[in-house]
Every structure is written in C-alpha cells, then in structure tokens.
PDB file of C-alpha atoms in Angstrom:
ATOM      1  CA  MET Z   1    -205.707-126.782  19.099  1.00  0.00           C
ATOM      2  CA  THR Z   2    -204.826-123.985  17.354  1.00  0.00           C
ATOM      3  CA  ILE Z   3    -207.442-122.083  14.921  1.00  0.00           C
ATOM      4  CA  ILE Z   4    -206.177-119.971  12.319  1.00  0.00           C
ATOM      5  CA  SER Z   5    -208.229-117.314  10.896  1.00  0.00           C
ATOM      6  CA  LYS Z   6    -207.744-115.421   7.752  1.00  0.00           C
ATOM      7  CA  ALA Z   7    -206.387-112.101   8.104  1.00  0.00           C
ATOM      8  CA  GLY Z   8    -205.611-111.075   4.486  1.00  0.00           C
ATOM      9  CA  TYR Z   9    -203.355-111.698   1.748  1.00  0.00           C
ATOM     10  CA  VAL Z  10    -200.285-111.353  -0.185  1.00  0.00           C
ATOM     11  CA  GLN Z  11    -199.931-110.659  -4.165  1.00  0.00           C
ATOM     12  CA  GLN Z  12    -197.543-109.439  -6.597  1.00  0.00           C
ATOM     13  CA  ASN Z  13    -198.854-106.977  -8.749  1.00  0.00           C
ATOM     14  CA  GLY Z  14    -195.756-105.736 -10.452  1.00  0.00           C
ATOM     15  CA  TYR Z  15    -195.574-102.391  -9.081  1.00  0.00           C
ATOM     16  CA  ALA Z  16    -192.637-100.590  -7.247  1.00  0.00           C
ATOM     17  CA  ALA Z  17    -192.674 -98.601  -4.301  1.00  0.00           C
ATOM     18  CA  LEU Z  18    -189.513 -95.897  -3.542  1.00  0.00           C
ATOM     19  CA  ASP Z  19    -187.621 -96.334  -0.547  1.00  0.00           C
ATOM     20  CA  ASP Z  20    -185.895 -93.643   1.500  1.00  0.00           C
ATOM     21  CA  GLU Z  21    -183.268 -92.876  -1.088  1.00  0.00           C
ATOM     22  CA  GLY Z  22    -186.072 -92.274  -4.012  1.00  0.00           C
ATOM     23  CA  MET Z  23    -185.039 -95.736  -5.404  1.00  0.00           C
ATOM     24  CA  PRO Z  24    -187.527 -97.712  -6.835  1.00  0.00           C
ATOM     25  CA  LYS Z  25    -187.610-101.438  -4.925  1.00  0.00           C
ATOM     26  CA  GLN Z  26    -190.340-104.480  -6.468  1.00  0.00           C
ATOM     27  CA  ILE Z  27    -192.449-105.472  -3.743  1.00  0.00           C
ATOM     28  CA  ALA Z  28    -194.851-107.873  -2.864  1.00  0.00           C
ATOM     29  CA  ASP Z  29    -197.983-106.095  -1.508  1.00  0.00           C
ATOM     30  CA  LEU Z  30    -199.016-107.736   2.249  1.00  0.00           C
ATOM     31  CA  ASN Z  31    -202.389-106.304   3.445  1.00  0.00           C
ATOM     32  CA  ILE Z  32    -203.234-107.666   6.980  1.00  0.00           C
ATOM     33  CA  HIS Z  33    -206.672-106.576   8.285  1.00  0.00           C
ATOM     34  CA  GLY Z  34    -207.108-103.708   5.521  1.00  0.00           C
ATOM     35  CA  ILE Z  35    -203.689-102.384   6.323  1.00  0.00           C
ATOM     36  CA  LYS Z  36    -201.016-102.193   3.723  1.00  0.00           C
ATOM     37  CA  TYR Z  37    -197.789-103.144   3.945  1.00  0.00           C
ATOM     38  CA  ALA Z  38    -194.805-104.651   1.621  1.00  0.00           C
ATOM     39  CA  ILE Z  39    -191.645-107.029   1.928  1.00  0.00           C
ATOM     40  CA  ARG Z  40    -188.894-106.171  -0.861  1.00  0.00           C
ATOM     41  CA  LEU Z  41    -189.085-109.067  -3.515  1.00  0.00           C
ATOM     42  CA  ASP Z  42    -185.002-109.397  -3.131  1.00  0.00           C
ATOM     43  CA  GLU Z  43    -185.573-109.891   0.434  1.00  0.00           C
ATOM     44  CA  LEU Z  44    -188.129-111.744   0.197  1.00  0.00           C
ATOM     45  CA  LYS Z  45    -186.305-114.515  -2.207  1.00  0.00           C
ATOM     46  CA  GLU Z  46    -183.434-114.530   0.612  1.00  0.00           C
ATOM     47  CA  ALA Z  47    -185.856-115.226   3.549  1.00  0.00           C
ATOM     48  CA  LEU Z  48    -187.457-118.208   1.488  1.00  0.00           C
ATOM     49  CA  TYR Z  49    -184.125-119.522   0.963  1.00  0.00           C
ATOM     50  CA  GLY Z  50    -183.594-119.269   4.920  1.00  0.00           C
ATOM     51  CA  HIS Z  51    -180.885-116.816   4.812  1.00  0.00           C
ATOM     52  CA  GLN Z  52    -182.193-113.969   6.425  1.00  0.00           C
ATOM     53  CA  PRO Z  53    -185.282-112.689   7.395  1.00  0.00           C
ATOM     54  CA  ALA Z  54    -187.359-110.112   5.220  1.00  0.00           C
ATOM     55  CA  ARG Z  55    -188.352-106.461   6.591  1.00  0.00           C
ATOM     56  CA  VAL Z  56    -191.774-106.292   6.782  1.00  0.00           C
ATOM     57  CA  GLU Z  57    -192.526-102.610   5.670  1.00  0.00           C
ATOM     58  CA  ARG Z  58    -195.498 -99.391   5.933  1.00  0.00           C
ATOM     59  CA  VAL Z  59    -196.597 -98.431   2.513  1.00  0.00           C
ATOM     60  CA  PHE Z  60    -197.549 -94.831   2.113  1.00  0.00           C
ATOM     61  CA  GLN Z  61    -199.282 -93.403  -1.097  1.00  0.00           C
ATOM     62  CA  ASN Z  62    -198.830 -90.182  -2.297  1.00  0.00           C
ATOM     63  CA  TRP Z  63    -198.348 -89.688  -6.622  1.00  0.00           C
ATOM     64  CA  GLN Z  64    -196.645 -93.152  -6.199  1.00  0.00           C
ATOM     65  CA  GLN Z  65    -196.142 -95.762  -3.552  1.00  0.00           C
ATOM     66  CA  TYR Z  66    -193.469 -95.088  -0.983  1.00  0.00           C
ATOM     67  CA  LEU Z  67    -192.106 -97.699   1.839  1.00  0.00           C
ATOM     68  CA  GLY Z  68    -192.032 -95.808   5.629  1.00  0.00           C
ATOM     69  CA  GLY Z  69    -190.237 -97.852   7.985  1.00  0.00           C
ATOM     70  CA  ILE Z  70    -190.059-101.491   9.053  1.00  0.00           C
ATOM     71  CA  ALA Z  71    -193.250-102.782  10.803  1.00  0.00           C
ATOM     72  CA  GLY Z  72    -191.919-106.239  11.677  1.00  0.00           C
ATOM     73  CA  LEU Z  73    -190.235-109.679  10.033  1.00  0.00           C
ATOM     74  CA  ALA Z  74    -190.908-111.928   7.966  1.00  0.00           C
ATOM     75  CA  ARG Z  75    -188.947-115.745   8.127  1.00  0.00           C
ATOM     76  CA  VAL Z  76    -189.376-118.968   7.113  1.00  0.00           C
ATOM     77  CA  SER Z  77    -191.164-121.189   9.719  1.00  0.00           C
ATOM     78  CA  ARG Z  78    -189.206-124.085  11.394  1.00  0.00           C
ATOM     79  CA  SER Z  79    -190.931-126.767   9.530  1.00  0.00           C
ATOM     80  CA  GLY Z  80    -190.251-125.036   6.137  1.00  0.00           C
ATOM     81  CA  LYS Z  81    -193.944-125.101   5.204  1.00  0.00           C
ATOM     82  CA  ALA Z  82    -194.963-121.083   5.986  1.00  0.00           C
ATOM     83  CA  LEU Z  83    -193.788-117.781   6.197  1.00  0.00           C
ATOM     84  CA  ASN Z  84    -194.356-116.350   9.545  1.00  0.00           C
ATOM     85  CA  ILE Z  85    -194.307-112.655   9.744  1.00  0.00           C
ATOM     86  CA  GLU Z  86    -194.226-110.919  13.341  1.00  0.00           C
ATOM     87  CA  LEU Z  87    -195.609-107.003  13.113  1.00  0.00           C
ATOM     88  CA  VAL Z  88    -193.617-104.685  16.051  1.00  0.00           C
ATOM     89  CA  GLU Z  89    -197.082-103.679  17.028  1.00  0.00           C
ATOM     90  CA  GLY Z  90    -197.893-107.220  18.171  1.00  0.00           C
ATOM     91  CA  GLY Z  91    -199.841-109.882  15.887  1.00  0.00           C
ATOM     92  CA  ARG Z  92    -198.296-112.806  14.294  1.00  0.00           C
ATOM     93  CA  TYR Z  93    -199.336-114.421  11.024  1.00  0.00           C
ATOM     94  CA  THR Z  94    -198.790-116.641   8.471  1.00  0.00           C
ATOM     95  CA  VAL Z  95    -198.850-117.858   4.831  1.00  0.00           C
ATOM     96  CA  ALA Z  96    -198.463-121.414   3.326  1.00  0.00           C
ATOM     97  CA  LEU Z  97    -195.047-121.200   1.399  1.00  0.00           C
ATOM     98  CA  ASP Z  98    -196.608-123.197  -1.721  1.00  0.00           C
ATOM     99  CA  SER Z  99    -199.448-120.466  -2.245  1.00  0.00           C
ATOM    100  CA  LEU Z 100    -196.985-117.968  -1.510  1.00  0.00           C
ATOM    101  CA  VAL Z 101    -194.534-119.282  -4.348  1.00  0.00           C
ATOM    102  CA  SER Z 102    -197.568-119.569  -6.712  1.00  0.00           C
ATOM    103  CA  ALA Z 103    -198.638-116.192  -6.191  1.00  0.00           C
ATOM    104  CA  LEU Z 104    -195.227-114.915  -6.624  1.00  0.00           C
ATOM    105  CA  SER Z 105    -194.597-116.745  -9.967  1.00  0.00           C
ATOM    106  CA  ARG Z 106    -198.086-115.229 -10.753  1.00  0.00           C
ATOM    107  CA  ARG Z 107    -199.630-118.990 -11.354  1.00  0.00           C
ATOM    108  CA  GLY Z 108    -202.100-117.955  -8.593  1.00  0.00           C
ATOM    109  CA  VAL Z 109    -203.634-114.563  -7.814  1.00  0.00           C
ATOM    110  CA  TYR Z 110    -202.729-114.297  -4.143  1.00  0.00           C
ATOM    111  CA  ALA Z 111    -201.969-116.384  -1.112  1.00  0.00           C
ATOM    112  CA  SER Z 112    -204.390-115.911   2.213  1.00  0.00           C
ATOM    113  CA  VAL Z 113    -202.475-114.751   5.245  1.00  0.00           C
ATOM    114  CA  GLY Z 114    -203.976-116.534   8.314  1.00  0.00           C
ATOM    115  CA  GLU Z 115    -203.373-114.929  12.317  1.00  0.00           C
ATOM    116  CA  ILE Z 116    -202.031-116.947  14.695  1.00  0.00           C
ATOM    117  CA  PRO Z 117    -204.134-116.287  17.987  1.00  0.00           C
ATOM    118  CA  GLU Z 118    -201.768-115.527  20.763  1.00  0.00           C
ATOM    119  CA  PRO Z 119    -200.974-118.394  22.947  1.00  0.00           C
ATOM    120  CA  THR Z 120    -202.653-118.954  25.880  1.00  0.00           C
ATOM    121  CA  SER Z 121    -200.741-119.594  29.186  1.00  0.00           C
ATOM    122  CA  VAL Z 122    -202.465-121.798  31.646  1.00  0.00           C
ATOM    123  CA  TRP Z 123    -201.424-122.982  34.710  1.00  0.00           C
ATOM    124  CA  ASP Z 124    -202.765-126.135  36.530  1.00  0.00           C
ATOM    125  CA  ILE Z 125    -202.740-125.592  40.135  1.00  0.00           C
ATOM    126  CA  ARG Z 126    -203.826-128.174  42.280  1.00  0.00           C
ATOM    127  CA  GLY Z 127    -207.056-128.743  39.773  1.00  0.00           C
ATOM    128  CA  ARG Z 128    -207.352-124.853  39.607  1.00  0.00           C
ATOM    129  CA  LYS Z 129    -206.500-123.247  36.522  1.00  0.00           C
ATOM    130  CA  ILE Z 130    -205.073-119.662  36.916  1.00  0.00           C
ATOM    131  CA  ALA Z 131    -204.805-117.597  33.365  1.00  0.00           C
ATOM    132  CA  GLN Z 132    -202.272-115.827  32.446  1.00  0.00           C
ATOM    133  CA  GLY Z 133    -201.913-112.022  34.407  1.00  0.00           C
ATOM    134  CA  GLN Z 134    -203.759-113.339  36.967  1.00  0.00           C
ATOM    135  CA  GLN Z 135    -202.112-113.466  40.451  1.00  0.00           C
ATOM    136  CA  THR Z 136    -201.363-116.944  42.077  1.00  0.00           C
ATOM    137  CA  ILE Z 137    -202.616-117.072  45.059  1.00  0.00           C
ATOM    138  CA  PRO Z 138    -200.607-120.186  47.578  1.00  0.00           C
ATOM    139  CA  VAL Z 139    -202.298-123.071  48.645  1.00  0.00           C
ATOM    140  CA  HIS Z 140    -201.417-124.223  52.075  1.00  0.00           C
ATOM    141  CA  ALA Z 141    -201.631-127.405  53.265  1.00  0.00           C
ATOM    142  CA  THR Z 142    -203.398-127.439  57.051  1.00  0.00           C
TER     143      THR Z 142
END
C-alpha cells in the first residue's frame, strides 16, 4: 500500500514570468517543500490533453519572476486521473486532475501536491527478505 503525503500545492495567481528571451509567459505556480517552481500554462494545457509532457522550471525573483531552467517534467498518469511530476534532483509528485483543473480555472484556490514515495524493492529469497542495496548472499544446499 502506497501512502502519499502532502508536499505542496499548485495555483494560478495570474502573474507571468520572463523566459530566457525576456518574453513574459503565463505560469502555474508549483510549490514543493517550500521551493518555488513554475509550469508554463500553454505547455500544461498540452500535457493535460496528453500530447506531450510539460516542463517544470525553477523560478527566481529579482524585480520580476524569471524562469531559470528545467527542473523536471509533468505528464498525465496512465489512468488519466492525475498529473505526475518528476524532478531532476529526485522526487516524484502527483496532483489530482480534477482539483488541478479547478485551480487553473480559478473555481478553486489551489490543488494539493502529494509526494509519491520511492518504490522499495524487496526480494524474497528462501524466506529471507533482502532490501535494495544490500548484497545477495547465495544459499547453498548442503
């Protein structure tokens, strides 16, 4: 059983961020564990239709918000019920599509982001469980 814990939120506050060419881009704010990221709204809409993943980008603040490079990707889950986010530094997150669409259309204030725990791979060898990363000690029949 996988337990997903709350890690942050997504909201659309109506502000734009400047891209690397100085052009303003409408963004959805993504906050994960207090770190601010952005997803360009045009890419997010394409991702919601399942055409291609959307870039998750770092956001820097000077006198205005700036997009500061790719931090991960966001794509719709296989079930079509969530937007899954994978960050380059590690970490997998998910947002329910119905709450995301509500936040983007401003019917809701924000959509909660949940952290997907890393899979624990466990092998069962003759009744002994060996966790990932440990050496396997062969058992010889005598």
